[in-house]
Structure formats: structure tokens, C-alpha cells
Amino acid sequence: MENVLEGLVTFQKEIFTKKKALFGSLSKQQKPSVLLVTCSDSRIDPSLLTQTDPGDLFIIRNAGNLIPTYGSAMGGSTATIEYGVSVLQVKDIIVCGHTDCGAMKGLLHPEKLQELPAVKAWLQHAETTVRMVKDHCAHLKGEKLFAAAIRENVLVQLDHLKTHPAVATRLRKGDLRLHGWVYSIGTGDVWVYDEEKKDFVNPSKRRKKSGK
């Protein structure tokens, strides 16, 4: 805890002073352009990952970066989506999964969740992920199966997003875009879902190959 308090003091004395004008404008209103849904995992720092400033991202964090289908759990995540899309008018929504995800391990090994009833209940919002993995990835084992579950879950949660009225309306208008990401904690790579290729690709590696 001591390092957290020391960081707080550093923020107040140094960081806040350097960005005083930014925080001054943010004290009056917020205009984030992106709603980012990601896991509560402590190894993920959305602002560091995207190199964004305070006010740029509207963020939802929970175990497994899950999005309940509309009406199945009218809680904080649903309210945040509705507010971000309807009131803040974000232009993009990103669902970002990650490697070594404990929630996905729980999906693949439900027997380990017997002493975690709240986690087990929450992961029911990824039941479709379990079915997709069983039906389409039965040939995979070990780490390959784990990686497939992480990717499939991102796609499933994107589908869940489309059940939310605020999202569905904006998608029909064509002024809202959905994105699926998988972040590699160990390498820093981010794999982005390509709708045309129906697969996750690494944009940074693609740019390097093209010489850009």
C-alpha cells in the first residue's frame, strides 16, 4: 500500500501540475470517443496500452471482459454501455480480451469454481463461449484450446453487445463501430479481429512487413 500512497503524492505534485489545463477542462465535462470493455486483471492498463489521456476512454472492467445480453443482468455494465452510447455518444466500442485470463481458465475447468459461487454465476454470461469452443475447437488441446477460448469469448461478447438497444440503434445508423482485441501480456502484441478475414490479425506486424 505504501507504494500506492507514494504514487498518489507524485501524481498530485508532478503529473497533475503538468496537465492542469487538461484536468481543468475535464472538470466541466467528458467527451470520450471510445468505450473499452476489458478484464479486471491487474496486468492490463487500458490507458498505458492505448497511450491515451484521461477523458479519452470510457471503461468497463470485469472478470473475463463479459457483456451480459440485454435484460439478463441489468447492472453496472449494462448501465455503462447505455450511458456511453446514448449520452456520451462514443464512436467505437472495443472488447479486449487477454492472454492468461483466469476467467477463461474457469470456463474450461468449471470444477475449480466450486468454492467461488459468485465467479461461477458471473461466468454464465460466457456460456455461449463454452458451447462455441466445444463445437468448433474440440480438436485443440492445452494452450491452443485456451487461446481459442479467449478469442471466441471476445467474439461472443461482441454479439452480446448487439442485443443492447442503444448499440443496435447506433449500428443501424452506421455511426458506431465494434472492435475485438486480444492483448498478449507477455509480448505486448494486440491481435485485432478482421471481419473480412474472419480471424485475429496483428496490425503492427502487418505495417512492418509493408515497410510503413
PDB file of C-alpha atoms in Angstrom:
ATOM      1  CA  MET A   1       0.000   0.000   0.000  1.00  0.00           C
ATOM      2  CA  GLU A   2       2.899   2.332   0.678  1.00  0.00           C
ATOM      3  CA  ASN A   3       3.881   2.462  -2.991  1.00  0.00           C
ATOM      4  CA  VAL A   4       0.279   3.355  -3.898  1.00  0.00           C
ATOM      5  CA  LEU A   5       0.291   6.302  -1.493  1.00  0.00           C
ATOM      6  CA  GLU A   6       3.675   7.446  -2.781  1.00  0.00           C
ATOM      7  CA  GLY A   7       2.309   7.306  -6.313  1.00  0.00           C
ATOM      8  CA  LEU A   8      -0.666   9.406  -5.268  1.00  0.00           C
ATOM      9  CA  VAL A   9       1.630  12.100  -3.915  1.00  0.00           C
ATOM     10  CA  THR A  10       3.717  12.046  -7.107  1.00  0.00           C
ATOM     11  CA  PHE A  11       0.571  12.411  -9.192  1.00  0.00           C
ATOM     12  CA  GLN A  12      -0.638  15.398  -7.211  1.00  0.00           C
ATOM     13  CA  LYS A  13       2.728  17.183  -7.134  1.00  0.00           C
ATOM     14  CA  GLU A  14       4.032  16.388 -10.625  1.00  0.00           C
ATOM     15  CA  ILE A  15       1.617  14.791 -13.082  1.00  0.00           C
ATOM     16  CA  PHE A  16      -1.450  16.870 -12.247  1.00  0.00           C
ATOM     17  CA  THR A  17       0.564  20.090 -12.419  1.00  0.00           C
ATOM     18  CA  LYS A  18       1.895  19.253 -15.885  1.00  0.00           C
ATOM     19  CA  LYS A  19      -1.610  18.508 -17.186  1.00  0.00           C
ATOM     20  CA  LYS A  20      -3.515  21.104 -15.195  1.00  0.00           C
ATOM     21  CA  ALA A  21      -5.230  22.561 -18.272  1.00  0.00           C
ATOM     22  CA  LEU A  22      -6.443  19.106 -19.336  1.00  0.00           C
ATOM     23  CA  PHE A  23      -7.868  18.322 -15.923  1.00  0.00           C
ATOM     24  CA  GLY A  24      -9.419  21.772 -15.800  1.00  0.00           C
ATOM     25  CA  SER A  25     -11.381  21.090 -18.977  1.00  0.00           C
ATOM     26  CA  LEU A  26     -12.301  17.593 -17.773  1.00  0.00           C
ATOM     27  CA  SER A  27     -13.735  19.024 -14.567  1.00  0.00           C
ATOM     28  CA  LYS A  28     -16.554  20.524 -16.659  1.00  0.00           C
ATOM     29  CA  GLN A  29     -17.405  17.638 -18.988  1.00  0.00           C
ATOM     30  CA  GLN A  30     -16.222  14.400 -20.550  1.00  0.00           C
ATOM     31  CA  LYS A  31     -16.237  13.523 -24.245  1.00  0.00           C
ATOM     32  CA  PRO A  32     -14.656  10.076 -24.625  1.00  0.00           C
ATOM     33  CA  SER A  33     -14.680   8.717 -28.159  1.00  0.00           C
ATOM     34  CA  VAL A  34     -14.158   5.060 -27.207  1.00  0.00           C
ATOM     35  CA  LEU A  35     -15.867   2.658 -24.818  1.00  0.00           C
ATOM     36  CA  LEU A  36     -13.334  -0.006 -23.841  1.00  0.00           C
ATOM     37  CA  VAL A  37     -14.510  -3.250 -22.240  1.00  0.00           C
ATOM     38  CA  THR A  38     -11.701  -5.273 -20.724  1.00  0.00           C
ATOM     39  CA  CYS A  39     -10.850  -7.611 -17.871  1.00  0.00           C
ATOM     40  CA  SER A  40     -10.240  -6.605 -14.261  1.00  0.00           C
ATOM     41  CA  ASP A  41      -6.845  -8.334 -14.462  1.00  0.00           C
ATOM     42  CA  SER A  42      -4.237  -6.162 -12.752  1.00  0.00           C
ATOM     43  CA  ARG A  43      -1.765  -6.678 -15.595  1.00  0.00           C
ATOM     44  CA  ILE A  44      -3.871  -4.654 -18.021  1.00  0.00           C
ATOM     45  CA  ASP A  45      -3.622  -0.853 -18.034  1.00  0.00           C
ATOM     46  CA  PRO A  46      -6.004   0.462 -20.731  1.00  0.00           C
ATOM     47  CA  SER A  47      -4.555   3.984 -20.863  1.00  0.00           C
ATOM     48  CA  LEU A  48      -0.979   2.705 -20.950  1.00  0.00           C
ATOM     49  CA  LEU A  49      -1.846   0.150 -23.614  1.00  0.00           C
ATOM     50  CA  THR A  50      -3.534   2.702 -25.860  1.00  0.00           C
ATOM     51  CA  GLN A  51      -1.376   5.693 -24.876  1.00  0.00           C
ATOM     52  CA  THR A  52      -4.454   7.800 -24.198  1.00  0.00           C
ATOM     53  CA  ASP A  53      -5.092  10.669 -21.793  1.00  0.00           C
ATOM     54  CA  PRO A  54      -7.725  10.932 -19.067  1.00  0.00           C
ATOM     55  CA  GLY A  55     -11.058  11.631 -20.745  1.00  0.00           C
ATOM     56  CA  ASP A  56     -10.308   9.621 -23.888  1.00  0.00           C
ATOM     57  CA  LEU A  57     -11.650   6.237 -22.763  1.00  0.00           C
ATOM     58  CA  PHE A  58     -14.934   5.277 -21.123  1.00  0.00           C
ATOM     59  CA  ILE A  59     -14.066   1.987 -19.439  1.00  0.00           C
ATOM     60  CA  ILE A  60     -15.857  -1.142 -18.244  1.00  0.00           C
ATOM     61  CA  ARG A  61     -13.760  -3.684 -16.348  1.00  0.00           C
ATOM     62  CA  ASN A  62     -14.938  -7.009 -15.004  1.00  0.00           C
ATOM     63  CA  ALA A  63     -13.823 -10.625 -14.743  1.00  0.00           C
ATOM     64  CA  GLY A  64     -13.490 -12.002 -18.273  1.00  0.00           C
ATOM     65  CA  ASN A  65     -14.475  -8.781 -20.090  1.00  0.00           C
ATOM     66  CA  LEU A  66     -18.051 -10.054 -20.225  1.00  0.00           C
ATOM     67  CA  ILE A  67     -21.114  -8.235 -21.527  1.00  0.00           C
ATOM     68  CA  PRO A  68     -24.436  -9.661 -20.359  1.00  0.00           C
ATOM     69  CA  THR A  69     -27.081  -9.842 -23.071  1.00  0.00           C
ATOM     70  CA  TYR A  70     -29.616  -7.065 -22.649  1.00  0.00           C
ATOM     71  CA  GLY A  71     -32.151  -7.894 -19.935  1.00  0.00           C
ATOM     72  CA  SER A  72     -30.199 -10.809 -18.460  1.00  0.00           C
ATOM     73  CA  ALA A  73     -28.423  -8.668 -15.862  1.00  0.00           C
ATOM     74  CA  MET A  74     -29.476  -5.032 -15.606  1.00  0.00           C
ATOM     75  CA  GLY A  75     -26.428  -3.979 -13.642  1.00  0.00           C
ATOM     76  CA  GLY A  76     -23.423  -1.719 -13.887  1.00  0.00           C
ATOM     77  CA  SER A  77     -22.091  -2.988 -17.201  1.00  0.00           C
ATOM     78  CA  THR A  78     -25.454  -2.579 -18.941  1.00  0.00           C
ATOM     79  CA  ALA A  79     -25.928   0.906 -17.495  1.00  0.00           C
ATOM     80  CA  THR A  80     -22.427   1.945 -18.532  1.00  0.00           C
ATOM     81  CA  ILE A  81     -22.983   0.752 -22.097  1.00  0.00           C
ATOM     82  CA  GLU A  82     -26.288   2.597 -22.311  1.00  0.00           C
ATOM     83  CA  TYR A  83     -24.831   5.828 -20.938  1.00  0.00           C
ATOM     84  CA  GLY A  84     -21.701   5.672 -23.065  1.00  0.00           C
ATOM     85  CA  VAL A  85     -23.592   5.001 -26.282  1.00  0.00           C
ATOM     86  CA  SER A  86     -26.725   7.094 -25.757  1.00  0.00           C
ATOM     87  CA  VAL A  87     -25.441  10.051 -23.744  1.00  0.00           C
ATOM     88  CA  LEU A  88     -21.704  10.308 -24.376  1.00  0.00           C
ATOM     89  CA  GLN A  89     -22.138   9.211 -27.987  1.00  0.00           C
ATOM     90  CA  VAL A  90     -18.915   7.187 -28.193  1.00  0.00           C
ATOM     91  CA  LYS A  91     -17.974   6.316 -31.762  1.00  0.00           C
ATOM     92  CA  ASP A  92     -16.242   2.990 -31.119  1.00  0.00           C
ATOM     93  CA  ILE A  93     -16.577   0.094 -28.672  1.00  0.00           C
ATOM     94  CA  ILE A  94     -13.643  -2.248 -28.097  1.00  0.00           C
ATOM     95  CA  VAL A  95     -13.919  -5.595 -26.335  1.00  0.00           C
ATOM     96  CA  CYS A  96     -10.387  -6.504 -25.255  1.00  0.00           C
ATOM     97  CA  GLY A  97      -9.559  -9.986 -24.019  1.00  0.00           C
ATOM     98  CA  HIS A  98      -6.074 -11.047 -22.946  1.00  0.00           C
ATOM     99  CA  THR A  99      -3.699 -13.953 -22.573  1.00  0.00           C
ATOM    100  CA  ASP A 100      -3.562 -15.949 -19.320  1.00  0.00           C
ATOM    101  CA  CYS A 101      -7.131 -14.957 -18.458  1.00  0.00           C
ATOM    102  CA  GLY A 102      -8.291 -16.522 -15.199  1.00  0.00           C
ATOM    103  CA  ALA A 103     -11.948 -16.257 -16.185  1.00  0.00           C
ATOM    104  CA  MET A 104     -11.336 -18.276 -19.338  1.00  0.00           C
ATOM    105  CA  LYS A 105      -9.450 -20.869 -17.299  1.00  0.00           C
ATOM    106  CA  GLY A 106     -12.559 -21.114 -15.143  1.00  0.00           C
ATOM    107  CA  LEU A 107     -14.723 -21.691 -18.204  1.00  0.00           C
ATOM    108  CA  LEU A 108     -12.533 -24.536 -19.365  1.00  0.00           C
ATOM    109  CA  HIS A 109     -12.218 -26.021 -15.864  1.00  0.00           C
ATOM    110  CA  PRO A 110     -15.533 -25.355 -14.069  1.00  0.00           C
ATOM    111  CA  GLU A 111     -14.658 -27.921 -11.404  1.00  0.00           C
ATOM    112  CA  LYS A 112     -12.231 -25.340  -9.987  1.00  0.00           C
ATOM    113  CA  LEU A 113     -15.060 -22.872  -9.331  1.00  0.00           C
ATOM    114  CA  GLN A 114     -16.878 -24.830  -6.622  1.00  0.00           C
ATOM    115  CA  GLU A 115     -15.586 -22.517  -3.888  1.00  0.00           C
ATOM    116  CA  LEU A 116     -16.245 -19.402  -5.996  1.00  0.00           C
ATOM    117  CA  PRO A 117     -20.041 -19.243  -6.391  1.00  0.00           C
ATOM    118  CA  ALA A 118     -20.120 -15.585  -7.428  1.00  0.00           C
ATOM    119  CA  VAL A 119     -17.493 -16.145 -10.124  1.00  0.00           C
ATOM    120  CA  LYS A 120     -19.318 -19.255 -11.327  1.00  0.00           C
ATOM    121  CA  ALA A 121     -22.591 -17.330 -11.616  1.00  0.00           C
ATOM    122  CA  TRP A 122     -20.941 -14.415 -13.428  1.00  0.00           C
ATOM    123  CA  LEU A 123     -19.318 -16.713 -15.975  1.00  0.00           C
ATOM    124  CA  GLN A 124     -22.763 -17.853 -17.098  1.00  0.00           C
ATOM    125  CA  HIS A 125     -22.602 -14.770 -19.339  1.00  0.00           C
ATOM    126  CA  ALA A 126     -19.943 -16.666 -21.272  1.00  0.00           C
ATOM    127  CA  GLU A 127     -21.960 -19.861 -21.665  1.00  0.00           C
ATOM    128  CA  THR A 128     -22.075 -19.356 -25.429  1.00  0.00           C
ATOM    129  CA  THR A 129     -18.283 -19.207 -25.408  1.00  0.00           C
ATOM    130  CA  VAL A 130     -18.206 -22.647 -23.820  1.00  0.00           C
ATOM    131  CA  ARG A 131     -20.546 -24.021 -26.472  1.00  0.00           C
ATOM    132  CA  MET A 132     -18.575 -22.455 -29.335  1.00  0.00           C
ATOM    133  CA  VAL A 133     -15.342 -23.936 -28.019  1.00  0.00           C
ATOM    134  CA  LYS A 134     -16.892 -27.390 -27.615  1.00  0.00           C
ATOM    135  CA  ASP A 135     -18.472 -27.354 -31.060  1.00  0.00           C
ATOM    136  CA  HIS A 136     -15.664 -25.749 -33.068  1.00  0.00           C
ATOM    137  CA  CYS A 137     -12.428 -26.287 -31.151  1.00  0.00           C
ATOM    138  CA  ALA A 138     -12.717 -29.868 -29.900  1.00  0.00           C
ATOM    139  CA  HIS A 139      -9.620 -30.794 -31.908  1.00  0.00           C
ATOM    140  CA  LEU A 140      -7.456 -28.410 -29.876  1.00  0.00           C
ATOM    141  CA  LYS A 141      -5.718 -29.180 -26.601  1.00  0.00           C
ATOM    142  CA  GLY A 142      -3.806 -27.342 -23.885  1.00  0.00           C
ATOM    143  CA  GLU A 143      -2.601 -23.824 -24.673  1.00  0.00           C
ATOM    144  CA  LYS A 144      -4.120 -23.845 -28.161  1.00  0.00           C
ATOM    145  CA  LEU A 145      -7.542 -24.580 -26.698  1.00  0.00           C
ATOM    146  CA  PHE A 146      -7.027 -21.866 -24.078  1.00  0.00           C
ATOM    147  CA  ALA A 147      -6.067 -19.321 -26.742  1.00  0.00           C
ATOM    148  CA  ALA A 148      -9.085 -20.280 -28.835  1.00  0.00           C
ATOM    149  CA  ALA A 149     -11.407 -19.791 -25.860  1.00  0.00           C
ATOM    150  CA  ILE A 150     -10.013 -16.300 -25.268  1.00  0.00           C
ATOM    151  CA  ARG A 151     -10.612 -15.333 -28.892  1.00  0.00           C
ATOM    152  CA  GLU A 152     -14.058 -16.921 -29.075  1.00  0.00           C
ATOM    153  CA  ASN A 153     -15.118 -15.121 -25.920  1.00  0.00           C
ATOM    154  CA  VAL A 154     -14.282 -11.734 -27.429  1.00  0.00           C
ATOM    155  CA  LEU A 155     -16.470 -12.527 -30.444  1.00  0.00           C
ATOM    156  CA  VAL A 156     -19.304 -13.787 -28.253  1.00  0.00           C
ATOM    157  CA  GLN A 157     -19.260 -10.619 -26.163  1.00  0.00           C
ATOM    158  CA  LEU A 158     -19.376  -8.514 -29.332  1.00  0.00           C
ATOM    159  CA  ASP A 159     -22.534 -10.415 -30.267  1.00  0.00           C
ATOM    160  CA  HIS A 160     -23.945  -9.737 -26.798  1.00  0.00           C
ATOM    161  CA  LEU A 161     -23.317  -6.034 -27.318  1.00  0.00           C
ATOM    162  CA  LYS A 162     -25.609  -6.064 -30.341  1.00  0.00           C
ATOM    163  CA  THR A 163     -28.555  -7.102 -28.141  1.00  0.00           C
ATOM    164  CA  HIS A 164     -28.420  -3.756 -26.317  1.00  0.00           C
ATOM    165  CA  PRO A 165     -30.997  -1.367 -27.813  1.00  0.00           C
ATOM    166  CA  ALA A 166     -28.715   1.674 -27.644  1.00  0.00           C
ATOM    167  CA  VAL A 167     -25.997  -0.224 -29.519  1.00  0.00           C
ATOM    168  CA  ALA A 168     -28.353  -1.786 -32.062  1.00  0.00           C
ATOM    169  CA  THR A 169     -29.838   1.612 -32.934  1.00  0.00           C
ATOM    170  CA  ARG A 170     -26.455   3.252 -33.453  1.00  0.00           C
ATOM    171  CA  LEU A 171     -25.202   0.313 -35.510  1.00  0.00           C
ATOM    172  CA  ARG A 172     -28.242   0.618 -37.775  1.00  0.00           C
ATOM    173  CA  LYS A 173     -27.438   4.320 -38.248  1.00  0.00           C
ATOM    174  CA  GLY A 174     -23.860   3.414 -39.128  1.00  0.00           C
ATOM    175  CA  ASP A 175     -22.240   5.801 -36.661  1.00  0.00           C
ATOM    176  CA  LEU A 176     -20.947   3.208 -34.181  1.00  0.00           C
ATOM    177  CA  ARG A 177     -18.211   0.616 -34.758  1.00  0.00           C
ATOM    178  CA  LEU A 178     -17.401  -2.536 -32.780  1.00  0.00           C
ATOM    179  CA  HIS A 179     -13.891  -3.973 -32.413  1.00  0.00           C
ATOM    180  CA  GLY A 180     -12.494  -7.175 -30.922  1.00  0.00           C
ATOM    181  CA  TRP A 181      -8.973  -7.246 -29.475  1.00  0.00           C
ATOM    182  CA  VAL A 182      -6.795  -9.803 -27.712  1.00  0.00           C
ATOM    183  CA  TYR A 183      -3.842  -8.409 -25.785  1.00  0.00           C
ATOM    184  CA  SER A 184      -0.727 -10.504 -25.151  1.00  0.00           C
ATOM    185  CA  ILE A 185       0.607  -9.654 -21.697  1.00  0.00           C
ATOM    186  CA  GLY A 186       3.983 -11.268 -22.356  1.00  0.00           C
ATOM    187  CA  THR A 187       4.765  -9.704 -25.738  1.00  0.00           C
ATOM    188  CA  GLY A 188       2.719  -6.502 -25.868  1.00  0.00           C
ATOM    189  CA  ASP A 189       1.095  -7.614 -29.123  1.00  0.00           C
ATOM    190  CA  VAL A 190      -2.551  -6.788 -29.739  1.00  0.00           C
ATOM    191  CA  TRP A 191      -4.489  -9.022 -32.114  1.00  0.00           C
ATOM    192  CA  VAL A 192      -7.441  -7.301 -33.791  1.00  0.00           C
ATOM    193  CA  TYR A 193     -10.398  -9.143 -35.292  1.00  0.00           C
ATOM    194  CA  ASP A 194     -10.603  -8.684 -39.057  1.00  0.00           C
ATOM    195  CA  GLU A 195     -14.198  -9.075 -40.214  1.00  0.00           C
ATOM    196  CA  GLU A 196     -13.201  -9.819 -43.813  1.00  0.00           C
ATOM    197  CA  LYS A 197     -10.648 -12.492 -42.886  1.00  0.00           C
ATOM    198  CA  LYS A 198     -12.766 -13.827 -40.027  1.00  0.00           C
ATOM    199  CA  ASP A 199      -9.633 -14.021 -37.926  1.00  0.00           C
ATOM    200  CA  PHE A 200      -7.492 -12.036 -35.498  1.00  0.00           C
ATOM    201  CA  VAL A 201      -4.535 -10.248 -37.066  1.00  0.00           C
ATOM    202  CA  ASN A 202      -1.645  -8.221 -35.678  1.00  0.00           C
ATOM    203  CA  PRO A 203      -1.771  -4.740 -37.304  1.00  0.00           C
ATOM    204  CA  SER A 204       1.701  -3.748 -36.102  1.00  0.00           C
ATOM    205  CA  LYS A 205       3.337  -6.746 -37.788  1.00  0.00           C
ATOM    206  CA  ARG A 206       1.384  -6.070 -40.965  1.00  0.00           C
ATOM    207  CA  ARG A 207       2.675  -2.481 -41.042  1.00  0.00           C
ATOM    208  CA  LYS A 208       6.263  -3.653 -40.545  1.00  0.00           C
ATOM    209  CA  LYS A 209       6.001  -6.035 -43.488  1.00  0.00           C
ATOM    210  CA  SER A 210       4.669  -3.269 -45.724  1.00  0.00           C
ATOM    211  CA  GLY A 211       7.588  -1.010 -44.751  1.00  0.00           C
ATOM    212  CA  LYS A 212       5.449   1.607 -43.031  1.00  0.00           C
TER     213      LYS A 212
END
